[in-house]
Coordinates of C-alpha atoms and ligand atoms in Angstrom, one line a residue:
X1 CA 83.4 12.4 -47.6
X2 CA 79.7 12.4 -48.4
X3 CA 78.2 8.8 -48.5
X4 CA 76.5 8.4 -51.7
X5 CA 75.9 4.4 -53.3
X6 CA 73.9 3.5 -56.0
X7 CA 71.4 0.5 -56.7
X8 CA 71.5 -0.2 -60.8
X9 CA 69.7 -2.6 -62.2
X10 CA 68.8 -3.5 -65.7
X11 CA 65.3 -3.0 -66.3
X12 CA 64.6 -7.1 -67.3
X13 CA 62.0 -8.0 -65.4
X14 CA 60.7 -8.3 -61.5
X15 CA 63.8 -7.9 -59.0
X16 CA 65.9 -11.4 -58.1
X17 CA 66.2 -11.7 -54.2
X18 CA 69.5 -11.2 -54.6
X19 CA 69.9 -8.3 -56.0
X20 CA 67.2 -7.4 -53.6
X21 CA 69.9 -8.5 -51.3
X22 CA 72.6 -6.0 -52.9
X23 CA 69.8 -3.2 -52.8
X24 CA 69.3 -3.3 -49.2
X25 CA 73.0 -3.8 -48.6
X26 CA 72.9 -0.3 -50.2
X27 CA 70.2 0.9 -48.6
X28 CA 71.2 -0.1 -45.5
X29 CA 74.6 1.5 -45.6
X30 CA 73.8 4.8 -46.7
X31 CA 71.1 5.1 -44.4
X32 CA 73.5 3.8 -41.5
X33 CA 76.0 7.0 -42.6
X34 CA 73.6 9.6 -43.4
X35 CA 74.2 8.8 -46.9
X36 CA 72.1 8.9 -50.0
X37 CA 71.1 6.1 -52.4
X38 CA 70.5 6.3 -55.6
X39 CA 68.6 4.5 -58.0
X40 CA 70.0 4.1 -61.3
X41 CA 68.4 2.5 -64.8
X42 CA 70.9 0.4 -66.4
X43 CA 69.1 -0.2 -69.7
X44 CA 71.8 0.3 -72.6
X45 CA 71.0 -3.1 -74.0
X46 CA 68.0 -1.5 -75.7
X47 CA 66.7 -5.1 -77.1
X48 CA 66.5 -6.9 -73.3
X49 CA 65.6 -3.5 -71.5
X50 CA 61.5 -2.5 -71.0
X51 CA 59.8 0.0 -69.3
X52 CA 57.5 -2.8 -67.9
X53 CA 60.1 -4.1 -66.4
X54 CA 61.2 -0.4 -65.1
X55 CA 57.8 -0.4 -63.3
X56 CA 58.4 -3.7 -61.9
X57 CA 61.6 -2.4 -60.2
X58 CA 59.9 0.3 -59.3
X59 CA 57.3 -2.0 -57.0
X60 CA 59.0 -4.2 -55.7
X61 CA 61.6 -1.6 -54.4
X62 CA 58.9 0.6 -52.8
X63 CA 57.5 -3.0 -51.8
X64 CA 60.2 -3.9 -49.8
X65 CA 60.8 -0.2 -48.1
X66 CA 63.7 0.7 -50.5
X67 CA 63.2 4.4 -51.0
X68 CA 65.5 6.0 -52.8
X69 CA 66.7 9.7 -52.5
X70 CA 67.7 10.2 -56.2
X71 CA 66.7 8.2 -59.7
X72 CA 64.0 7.8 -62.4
X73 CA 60.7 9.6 -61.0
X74 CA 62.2 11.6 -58.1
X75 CA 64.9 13.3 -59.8
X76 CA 68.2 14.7 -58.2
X77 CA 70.7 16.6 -58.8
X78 CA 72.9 14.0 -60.7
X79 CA 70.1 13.1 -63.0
X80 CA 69.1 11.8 -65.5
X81 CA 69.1 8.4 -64.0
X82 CA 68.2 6.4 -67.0
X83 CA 71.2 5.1 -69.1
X84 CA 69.2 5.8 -72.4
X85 CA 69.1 9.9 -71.6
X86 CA 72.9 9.6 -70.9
X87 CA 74.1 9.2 -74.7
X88 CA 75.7 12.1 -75.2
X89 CA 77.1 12.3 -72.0
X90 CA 79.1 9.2 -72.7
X91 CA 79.7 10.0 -76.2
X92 CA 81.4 12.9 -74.9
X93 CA 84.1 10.6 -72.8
X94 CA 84.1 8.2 -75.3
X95 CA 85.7 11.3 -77.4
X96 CA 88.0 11.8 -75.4
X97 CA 89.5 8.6 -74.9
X98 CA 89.9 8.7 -78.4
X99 CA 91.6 12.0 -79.2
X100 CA 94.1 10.6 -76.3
X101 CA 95.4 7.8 -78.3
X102 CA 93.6 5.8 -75.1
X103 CA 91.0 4.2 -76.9
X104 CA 90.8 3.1 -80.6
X105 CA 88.6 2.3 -83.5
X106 CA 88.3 -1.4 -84.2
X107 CA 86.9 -2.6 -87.5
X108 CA 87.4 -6.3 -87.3
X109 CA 84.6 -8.3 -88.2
X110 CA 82.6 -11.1 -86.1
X111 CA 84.1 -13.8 -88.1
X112 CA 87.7 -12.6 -87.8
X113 CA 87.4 -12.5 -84.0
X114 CA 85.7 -15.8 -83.9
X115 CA 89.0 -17.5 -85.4
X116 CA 90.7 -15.3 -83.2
X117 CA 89.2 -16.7 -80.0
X118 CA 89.5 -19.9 -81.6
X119 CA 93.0 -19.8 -82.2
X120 CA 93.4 -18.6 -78.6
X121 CA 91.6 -21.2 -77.1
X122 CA 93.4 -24.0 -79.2
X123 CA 96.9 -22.6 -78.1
X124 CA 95.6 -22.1 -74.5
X125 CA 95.3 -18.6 -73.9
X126 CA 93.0 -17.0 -72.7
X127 CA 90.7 -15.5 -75.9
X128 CA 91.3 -12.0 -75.9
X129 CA 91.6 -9.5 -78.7
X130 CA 94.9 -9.2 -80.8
X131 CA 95.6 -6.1 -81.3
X132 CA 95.2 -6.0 -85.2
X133 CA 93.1 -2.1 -85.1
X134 CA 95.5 -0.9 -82.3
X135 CA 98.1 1.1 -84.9
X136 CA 95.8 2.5 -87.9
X137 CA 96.5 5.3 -88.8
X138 CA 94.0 8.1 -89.8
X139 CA 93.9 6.9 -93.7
X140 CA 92.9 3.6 -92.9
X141 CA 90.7 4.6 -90.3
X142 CA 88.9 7.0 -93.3
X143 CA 88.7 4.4 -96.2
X144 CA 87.3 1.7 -93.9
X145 CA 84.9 4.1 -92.6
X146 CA 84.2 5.0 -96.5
X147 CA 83.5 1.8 -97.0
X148 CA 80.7 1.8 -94.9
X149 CA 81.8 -0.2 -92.4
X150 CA 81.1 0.7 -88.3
X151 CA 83.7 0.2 -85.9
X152 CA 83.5 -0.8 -82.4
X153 CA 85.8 1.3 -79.9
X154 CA 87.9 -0.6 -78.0
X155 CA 89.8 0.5 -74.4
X156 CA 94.0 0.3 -75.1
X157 CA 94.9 -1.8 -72.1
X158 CA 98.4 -0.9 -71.2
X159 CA 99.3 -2.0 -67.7
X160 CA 99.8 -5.5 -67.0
X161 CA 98.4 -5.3 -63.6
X162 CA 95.1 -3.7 -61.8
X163 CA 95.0 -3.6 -58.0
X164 CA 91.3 -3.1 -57.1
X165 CA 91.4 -2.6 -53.1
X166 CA 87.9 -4.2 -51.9
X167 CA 86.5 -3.6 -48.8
X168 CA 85.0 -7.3 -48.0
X169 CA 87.8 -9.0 -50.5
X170 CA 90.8 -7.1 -49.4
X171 CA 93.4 -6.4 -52.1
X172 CA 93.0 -8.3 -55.4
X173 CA 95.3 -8.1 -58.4
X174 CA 93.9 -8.9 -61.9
X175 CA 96.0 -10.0 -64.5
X176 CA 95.0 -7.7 -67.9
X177 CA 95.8 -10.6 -70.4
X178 CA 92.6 -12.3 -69.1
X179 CA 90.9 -9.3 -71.4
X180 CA 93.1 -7.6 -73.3
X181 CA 91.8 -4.3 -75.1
X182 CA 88.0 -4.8 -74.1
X183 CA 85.0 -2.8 -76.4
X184 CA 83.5 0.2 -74.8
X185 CA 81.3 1.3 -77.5
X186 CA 79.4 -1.3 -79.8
X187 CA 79.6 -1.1 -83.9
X188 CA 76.3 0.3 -83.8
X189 CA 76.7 3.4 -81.4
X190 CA 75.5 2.0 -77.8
X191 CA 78.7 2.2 -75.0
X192 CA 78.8 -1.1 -72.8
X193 CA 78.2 -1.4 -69.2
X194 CA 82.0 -1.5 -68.2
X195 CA 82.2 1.7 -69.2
X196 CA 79.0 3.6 -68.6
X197 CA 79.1 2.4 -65.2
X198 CA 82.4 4.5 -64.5
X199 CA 81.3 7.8 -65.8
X200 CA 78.0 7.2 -64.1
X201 CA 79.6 6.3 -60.7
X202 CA 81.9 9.2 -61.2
X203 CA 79.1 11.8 -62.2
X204 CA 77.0 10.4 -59.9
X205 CA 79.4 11.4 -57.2
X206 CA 79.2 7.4 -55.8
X207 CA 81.3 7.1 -53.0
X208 CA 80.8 3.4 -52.8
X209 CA 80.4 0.9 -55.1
X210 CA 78.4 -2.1 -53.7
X211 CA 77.0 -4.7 -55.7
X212 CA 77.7 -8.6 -56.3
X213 CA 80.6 -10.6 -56.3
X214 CA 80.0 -11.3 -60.3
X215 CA 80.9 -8.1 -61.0
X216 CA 84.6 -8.5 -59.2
X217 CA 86.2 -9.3 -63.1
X218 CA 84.9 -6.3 -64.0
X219 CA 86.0 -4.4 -61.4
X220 CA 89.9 -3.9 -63.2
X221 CA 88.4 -2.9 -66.4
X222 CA 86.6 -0.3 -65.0
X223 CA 89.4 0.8 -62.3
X224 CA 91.6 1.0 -65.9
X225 CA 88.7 3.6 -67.0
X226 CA 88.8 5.6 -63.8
X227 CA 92.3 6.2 -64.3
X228 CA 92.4 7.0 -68.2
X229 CA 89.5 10.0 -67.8
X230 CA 91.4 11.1 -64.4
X231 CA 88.4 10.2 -62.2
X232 CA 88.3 9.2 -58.6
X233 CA 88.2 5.1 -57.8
X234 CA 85.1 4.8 -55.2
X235 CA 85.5 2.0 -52.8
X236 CA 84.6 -0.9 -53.5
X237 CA 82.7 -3.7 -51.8
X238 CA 81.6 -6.8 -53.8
X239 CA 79.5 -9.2 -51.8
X240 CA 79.1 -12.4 -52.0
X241 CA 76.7 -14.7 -53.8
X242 CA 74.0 -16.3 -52.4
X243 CA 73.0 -20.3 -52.8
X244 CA 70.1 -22.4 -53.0
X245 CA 70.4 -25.3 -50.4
X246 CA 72.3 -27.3 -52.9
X247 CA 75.0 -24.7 -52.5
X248 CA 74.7 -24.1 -56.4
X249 CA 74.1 -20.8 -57.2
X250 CA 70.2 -19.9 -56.4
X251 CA 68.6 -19.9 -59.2
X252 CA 64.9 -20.4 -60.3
X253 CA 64.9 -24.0 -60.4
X254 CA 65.5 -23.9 -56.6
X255 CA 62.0 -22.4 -56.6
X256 CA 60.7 -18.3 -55.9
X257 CA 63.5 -16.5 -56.8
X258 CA 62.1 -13.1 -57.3
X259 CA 61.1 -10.2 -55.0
X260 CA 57.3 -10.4 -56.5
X261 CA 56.9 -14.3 -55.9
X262 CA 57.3 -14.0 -52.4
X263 CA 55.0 -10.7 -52.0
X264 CA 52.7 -13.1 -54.1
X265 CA 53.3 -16.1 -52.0
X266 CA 52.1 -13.9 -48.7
X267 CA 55.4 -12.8 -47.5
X268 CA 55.5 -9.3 -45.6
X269 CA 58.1 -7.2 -46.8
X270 CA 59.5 -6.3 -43.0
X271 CA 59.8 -10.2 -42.8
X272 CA 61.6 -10.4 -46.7
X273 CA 63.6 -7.3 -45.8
X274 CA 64.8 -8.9 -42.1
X275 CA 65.7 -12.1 -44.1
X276 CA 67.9 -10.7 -46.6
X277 CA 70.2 -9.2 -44.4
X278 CA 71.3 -11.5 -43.1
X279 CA 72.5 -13.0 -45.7
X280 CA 76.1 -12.5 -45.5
X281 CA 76.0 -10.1 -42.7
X282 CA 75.2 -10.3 -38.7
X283 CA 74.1 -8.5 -36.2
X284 CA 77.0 -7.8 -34.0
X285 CA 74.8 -9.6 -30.9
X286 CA 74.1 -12.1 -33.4
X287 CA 70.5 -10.9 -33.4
X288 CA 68.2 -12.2 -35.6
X289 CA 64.7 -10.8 -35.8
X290 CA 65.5 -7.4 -36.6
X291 CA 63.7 -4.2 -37.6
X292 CA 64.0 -2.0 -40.7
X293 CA 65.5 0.6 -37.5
X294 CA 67.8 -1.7 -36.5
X295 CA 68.7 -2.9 -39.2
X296 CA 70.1 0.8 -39.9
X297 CA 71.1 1.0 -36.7
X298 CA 73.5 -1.7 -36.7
X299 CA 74.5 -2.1 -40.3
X300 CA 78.5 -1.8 -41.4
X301 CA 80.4 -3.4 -44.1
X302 CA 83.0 -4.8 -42.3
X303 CA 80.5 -7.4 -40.8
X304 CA 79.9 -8.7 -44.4
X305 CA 81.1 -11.8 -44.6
X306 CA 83.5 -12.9 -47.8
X307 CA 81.8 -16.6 -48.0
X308 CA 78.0 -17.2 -50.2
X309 CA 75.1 -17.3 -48.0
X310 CA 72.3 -20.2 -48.4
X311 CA 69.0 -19.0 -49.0
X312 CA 67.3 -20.7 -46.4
X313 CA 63.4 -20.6 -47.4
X314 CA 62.3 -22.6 -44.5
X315 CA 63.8 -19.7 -42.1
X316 CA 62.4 -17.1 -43.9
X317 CA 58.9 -19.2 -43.8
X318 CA 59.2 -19.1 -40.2
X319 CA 60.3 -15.7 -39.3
X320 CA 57.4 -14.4 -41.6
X321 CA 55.5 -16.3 -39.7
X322 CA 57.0 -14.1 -37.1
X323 CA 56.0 -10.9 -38.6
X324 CA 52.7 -12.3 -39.0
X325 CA 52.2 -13.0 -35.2
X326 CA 53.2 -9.4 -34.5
X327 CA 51.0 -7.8 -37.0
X328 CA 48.4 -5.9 -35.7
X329 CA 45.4 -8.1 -36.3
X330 CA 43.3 -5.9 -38.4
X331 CA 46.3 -5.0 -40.7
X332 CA 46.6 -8.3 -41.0
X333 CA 43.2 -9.5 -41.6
X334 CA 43.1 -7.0 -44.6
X335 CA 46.4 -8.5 -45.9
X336 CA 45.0 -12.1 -46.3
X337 CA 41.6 -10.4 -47.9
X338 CA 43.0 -10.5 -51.4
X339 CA 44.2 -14.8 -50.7
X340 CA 40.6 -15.7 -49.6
X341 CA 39.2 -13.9 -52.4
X342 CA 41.3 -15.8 -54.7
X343 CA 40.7 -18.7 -53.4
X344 CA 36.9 -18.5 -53.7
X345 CA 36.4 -18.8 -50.3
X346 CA 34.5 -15.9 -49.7
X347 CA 33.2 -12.9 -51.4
X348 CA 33.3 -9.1 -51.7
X349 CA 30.3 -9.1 -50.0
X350 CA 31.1 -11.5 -47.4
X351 CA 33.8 -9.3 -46.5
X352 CA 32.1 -5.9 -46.2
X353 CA 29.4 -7.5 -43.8
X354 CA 31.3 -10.1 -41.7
X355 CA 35.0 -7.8 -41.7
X356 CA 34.7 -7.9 -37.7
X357 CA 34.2 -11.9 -37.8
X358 CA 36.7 -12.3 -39.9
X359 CA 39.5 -10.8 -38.0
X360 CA 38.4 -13.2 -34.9
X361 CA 38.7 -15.9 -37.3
X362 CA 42.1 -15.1 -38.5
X363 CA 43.1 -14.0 -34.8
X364 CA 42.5 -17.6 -34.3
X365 CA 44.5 -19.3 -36.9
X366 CA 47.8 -16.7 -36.6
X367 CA 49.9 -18.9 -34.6
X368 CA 49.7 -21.1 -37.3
X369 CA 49.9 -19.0 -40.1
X370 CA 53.2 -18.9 -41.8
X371 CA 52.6 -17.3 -45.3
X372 CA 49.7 -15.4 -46.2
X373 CA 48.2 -17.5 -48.9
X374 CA 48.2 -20.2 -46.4
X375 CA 45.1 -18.3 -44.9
X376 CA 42.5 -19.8 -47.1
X377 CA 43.3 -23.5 -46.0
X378 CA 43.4 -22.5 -42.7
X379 CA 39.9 -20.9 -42.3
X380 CA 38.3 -23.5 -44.7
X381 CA 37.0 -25.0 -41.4
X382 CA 34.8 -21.8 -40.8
X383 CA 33.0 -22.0 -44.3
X384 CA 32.4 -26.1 -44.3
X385 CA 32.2 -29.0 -42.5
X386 CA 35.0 -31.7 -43.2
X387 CA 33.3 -35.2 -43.3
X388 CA 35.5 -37.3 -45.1
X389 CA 37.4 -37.9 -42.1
X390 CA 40.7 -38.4 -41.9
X391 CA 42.5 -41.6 -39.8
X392 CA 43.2 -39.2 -36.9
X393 CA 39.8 -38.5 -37.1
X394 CA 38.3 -41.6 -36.8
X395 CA 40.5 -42.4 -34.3
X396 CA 38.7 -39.9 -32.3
X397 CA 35.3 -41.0 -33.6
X398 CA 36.4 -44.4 -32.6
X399 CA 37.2 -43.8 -28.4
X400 CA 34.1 -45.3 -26.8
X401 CA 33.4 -41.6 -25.0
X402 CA 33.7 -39.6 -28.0
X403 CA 29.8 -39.5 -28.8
X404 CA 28.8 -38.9 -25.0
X405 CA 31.3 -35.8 -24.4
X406 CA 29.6 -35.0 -28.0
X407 CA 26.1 -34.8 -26.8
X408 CA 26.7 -33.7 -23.1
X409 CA 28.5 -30.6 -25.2
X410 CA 25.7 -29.9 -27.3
X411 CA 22.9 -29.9 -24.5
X412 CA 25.0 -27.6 -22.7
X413 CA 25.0 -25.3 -25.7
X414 CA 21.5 -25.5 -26.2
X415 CA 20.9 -24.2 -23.2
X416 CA 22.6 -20.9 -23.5
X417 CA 22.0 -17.7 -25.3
X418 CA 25.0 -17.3 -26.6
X419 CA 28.2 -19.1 -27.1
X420 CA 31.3 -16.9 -25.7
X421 CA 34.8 -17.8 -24.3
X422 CA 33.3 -17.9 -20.4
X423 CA 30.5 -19.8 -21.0
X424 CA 32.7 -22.4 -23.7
X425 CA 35.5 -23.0 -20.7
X426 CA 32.2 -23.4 -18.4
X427 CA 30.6 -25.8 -20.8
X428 CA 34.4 -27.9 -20.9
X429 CA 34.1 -28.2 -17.1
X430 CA 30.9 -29.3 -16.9
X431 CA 31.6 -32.0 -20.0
X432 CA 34.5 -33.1 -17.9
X433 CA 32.5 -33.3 -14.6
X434 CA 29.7 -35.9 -16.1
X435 CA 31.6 -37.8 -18.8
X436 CA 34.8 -37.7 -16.9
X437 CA 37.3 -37.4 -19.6
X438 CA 40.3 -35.1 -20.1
X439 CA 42.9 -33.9 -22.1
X440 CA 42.7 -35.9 -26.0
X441 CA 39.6 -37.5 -25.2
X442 CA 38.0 -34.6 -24.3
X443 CA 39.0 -31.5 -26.5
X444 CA 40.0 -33.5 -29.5
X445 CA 36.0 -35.3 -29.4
X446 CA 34.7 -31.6 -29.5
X447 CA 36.7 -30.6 -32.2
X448 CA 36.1 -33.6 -34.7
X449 CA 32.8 -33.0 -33.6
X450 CA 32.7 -29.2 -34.9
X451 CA 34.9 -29.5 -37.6
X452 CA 35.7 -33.2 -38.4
X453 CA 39.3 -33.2 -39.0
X454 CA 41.9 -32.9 -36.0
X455 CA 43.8 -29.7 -36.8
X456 CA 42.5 -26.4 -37.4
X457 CA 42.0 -23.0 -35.3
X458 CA 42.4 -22.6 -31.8
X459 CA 39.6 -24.4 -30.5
X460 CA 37.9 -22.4 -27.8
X461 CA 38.0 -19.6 -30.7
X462 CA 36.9 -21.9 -33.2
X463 CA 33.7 -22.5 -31.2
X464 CA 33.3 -19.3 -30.3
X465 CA 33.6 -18.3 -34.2
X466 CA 31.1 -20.7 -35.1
X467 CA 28.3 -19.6 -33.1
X468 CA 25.6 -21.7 -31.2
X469 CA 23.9 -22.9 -34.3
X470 CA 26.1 -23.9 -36.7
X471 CA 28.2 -25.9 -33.4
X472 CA 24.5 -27.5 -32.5
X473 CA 23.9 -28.2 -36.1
X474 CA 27.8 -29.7 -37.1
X475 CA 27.5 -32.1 -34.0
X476 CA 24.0 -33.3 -35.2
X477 CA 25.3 -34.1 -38.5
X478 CA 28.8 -35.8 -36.7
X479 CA 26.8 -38.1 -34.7
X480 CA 24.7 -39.0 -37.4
X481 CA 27.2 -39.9 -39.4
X482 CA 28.3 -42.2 -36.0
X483 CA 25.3 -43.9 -36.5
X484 CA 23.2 -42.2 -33.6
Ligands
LIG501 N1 73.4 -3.3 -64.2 C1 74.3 -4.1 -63.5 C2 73.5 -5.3 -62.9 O1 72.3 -5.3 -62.9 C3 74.8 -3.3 -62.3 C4 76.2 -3.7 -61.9 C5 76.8 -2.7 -61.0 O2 76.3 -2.5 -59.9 O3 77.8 -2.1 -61.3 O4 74.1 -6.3 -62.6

């Protein structure tokens, strides 16, 4: 069998993480076989569907290294790939159905099948349609349609039973008279997901349907499709949902939600791709930090597990930061370029003369670093002096050898050419030697001295960074402000 799966999202704005999540499933799985994945536009509901929001699945995809081998732009041999240009393909099947007595022409108004559902609900059952269009006959069917009026086309459900086999659920059996006969084809012309999706699937050659758990009740309406046009049933594999940390279901009130949000927020895609999968799947060592490689490597289905994951955003804060630590430093000096431009903290300008300074200044703030946009706070430190100290601070400010380790510092940095990392460790040694201080008293003096707040860079780089003046002239203005 040749491994083909689809990802098929409506085009309604940026991609949710977890259908992210379903697209790298995808991805991962026909990549893992030698497979192909498709990308399909699922944009029949004309009114909620944009070509924005086409472009937006577009980005983010290719964001997050989800290339796909057929769809919208690259073509394929199963193409089109866009819903919309598939009309009269489906108009073809819908045909069909009819002239086989397996689908019918339904003329009942909103209203009547409002009391119907009603009436259902009041007696209990569950609100399906009655049947009342199933038997017309021809001449009906003509003076209705004379009277102007425009039918939907319902599906004739006949079995009592579907079986959908699932690879991650196992056998399920659905009971029909949750639905009844379901609409395939709206009153005013456009055919609804549940049955599109078949005769794309089917077309489309999909050898594996995988997509999210809230599409499982839709799963018998659509096997009940496959069987009326004689089409092969694709395995299926429905995996699960995924949870904020409340364990409800994540949604946007649980914070970024969507694919663009995070890239916005300064997440790497390697780290955002690594994340998602394991959400409901494991490496078989139980592996965590993985690459898009391995990933492929070591991707099957039957180590998706059937319970909801939890978006965990701390975890995928902290392998990001991760992927940031192992980013070459360049790379990722030119990542945080656009967040310190935003952030006003330098310019254009600034960049294209100080570019090499700059990636020493980020070198030494990486370990720290968790998201991207975190950059500008971080190298604040480099651009101005903090003086409204903090209580850490001026607990520092307060030890009775902070201002001596201060000036025995600065007189040794007078008296070089240069400040570099031999001559700093030099300069600690010889601070030590006549003030005789260590550890707090000694390194955290220097860097409330040259920066005025305890946290920040690495400090033998952030000295380094700052160059002989601006050190000289930062202590000056620090033991001023002690009341030299
Ligand atoms: N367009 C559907 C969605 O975005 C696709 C469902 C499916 O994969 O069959 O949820």
């Amino acid at each position: 069998m040749s491994i083909r799966v689809r990802f098929a999202p409506s085009p309604t704005g940026h991609i949710h993480v977890g259908n992210a999540r379903t697209a790298l499933f995808n991805y991962l799985f026909a990549k893992n076989m030698g497979g192909k994945f498709i990308l399909r536009i699922e944009d029949t509901d004309l009114e909620r569907s944009t070509v924005e929001s086409e472009n937006l699945i577009y980005e983010d995809l290719k964001w997050l290294g989800l290339d796909w081998d057929e769809g919208p732009i690259k073509g394929g041999e199963f193409g089109p790939y866009r819903q919309t240009e598939r009309f009269d393909i489906y108009k073809k099947y819908v045909d069909k159905l009819l002239e086989e007595g397996k689908a019918y022409k339904c003329f009942c108004s909103k209203e009547e099948l409002e009391v119907m559902k009603e009436k259902a609900l009041k007696e209990g059952k569950p609100p399906r349609y009655n049947g009342k269009c199933r038997n017309l006959t021809e001449e009906q069917i003509q003076q209705l349609e004379n009277k102007g009026l425009k039918p939907s086309i319902r599906f004739k459900v006949e079995q009592e039973e579907v079986e959908v086999n699932d690879i991650i659920r196992g056998n399920i059996t659905f009971k029909t008279d949750a639905f009844g006969d379901f609409i395939i084809v709206r009153p005013d012309g456009t055919p609804v997901y549940n049955f599109v999706v078949v005769i794309d699937d089917a077309l489309m050659k999909i050898s594996h349907v995988i997509r999210g758990d809230d599409h499982l009740s839709n799963t018998p309406k659509q096997v009940l499709i496959y069987n009326a046009l004689g089409f092969e049933i694709p395995n299926f594999a429905h995996i699960p949902m995924i949870l904020g940390p409340d364990h409800s279901k994540l949604s946007k009130r649980h914070g970024d939600t969507s694919v663009n949000q995070f890239r916005e927020k300064g997440y790497l895609p390697e780290a955002l791709f690594n994340y998602l999968a394991l959400l409901s799947w494991s490496h078989p060592e139980e592996k965590e930090i993985l690459s898009k490689e391995e990933l492929i490597k070591s991707f099957t289905l039957d180590r998706v597990s059937k319970s909801a994951a939890v978006f965990d955003f701390e975890k995928l804060k902290w392998m990001n930061g991760i992927y940031i630590r192992n980013k070459d430093l360049v790379e990722l000096t030119k990542l945080c370029i656009p967040y310190l431009i935003n952030s006003g903290l330098v310019s254009n300008d600034y960049i294209q003369e100080n570019f090499e300074k700059l990636v020493k200044m980020v070198e030494s703030i990486r370990d720290n670093l968790e998201v991207l946009s975190e950059v500008s706070d971080y190298l604040k430190v480099y651009f101005c002096m903090n003086t409204d100290f903090d209580d850490s601070a001026k607990e520092i400010l307060g030890y009775d050898t902070t201002k001596s380790v201060l000036v025995s510092f600065k007189n040794f940095v007078e008296n070089i050419d240069e400040l570099n990392e031999d001559n700093y460790k030099i300069a600690i040694k010889e601070v030590q030697k006549e003030v005789k201080v260590k550890g707090k008293k000694l390194f955290m003096a220097i860097r409330v001295g040259v920066s005025g707040t305890t946290k920040g860079p690495e400090l033998d780089k952030l000295v380094v960074n700052l160059g002989k003046e601006e050190v000289i002239k930062r202590i000056n203005q620090v033991l001023n402000l002690m009341g030299e």
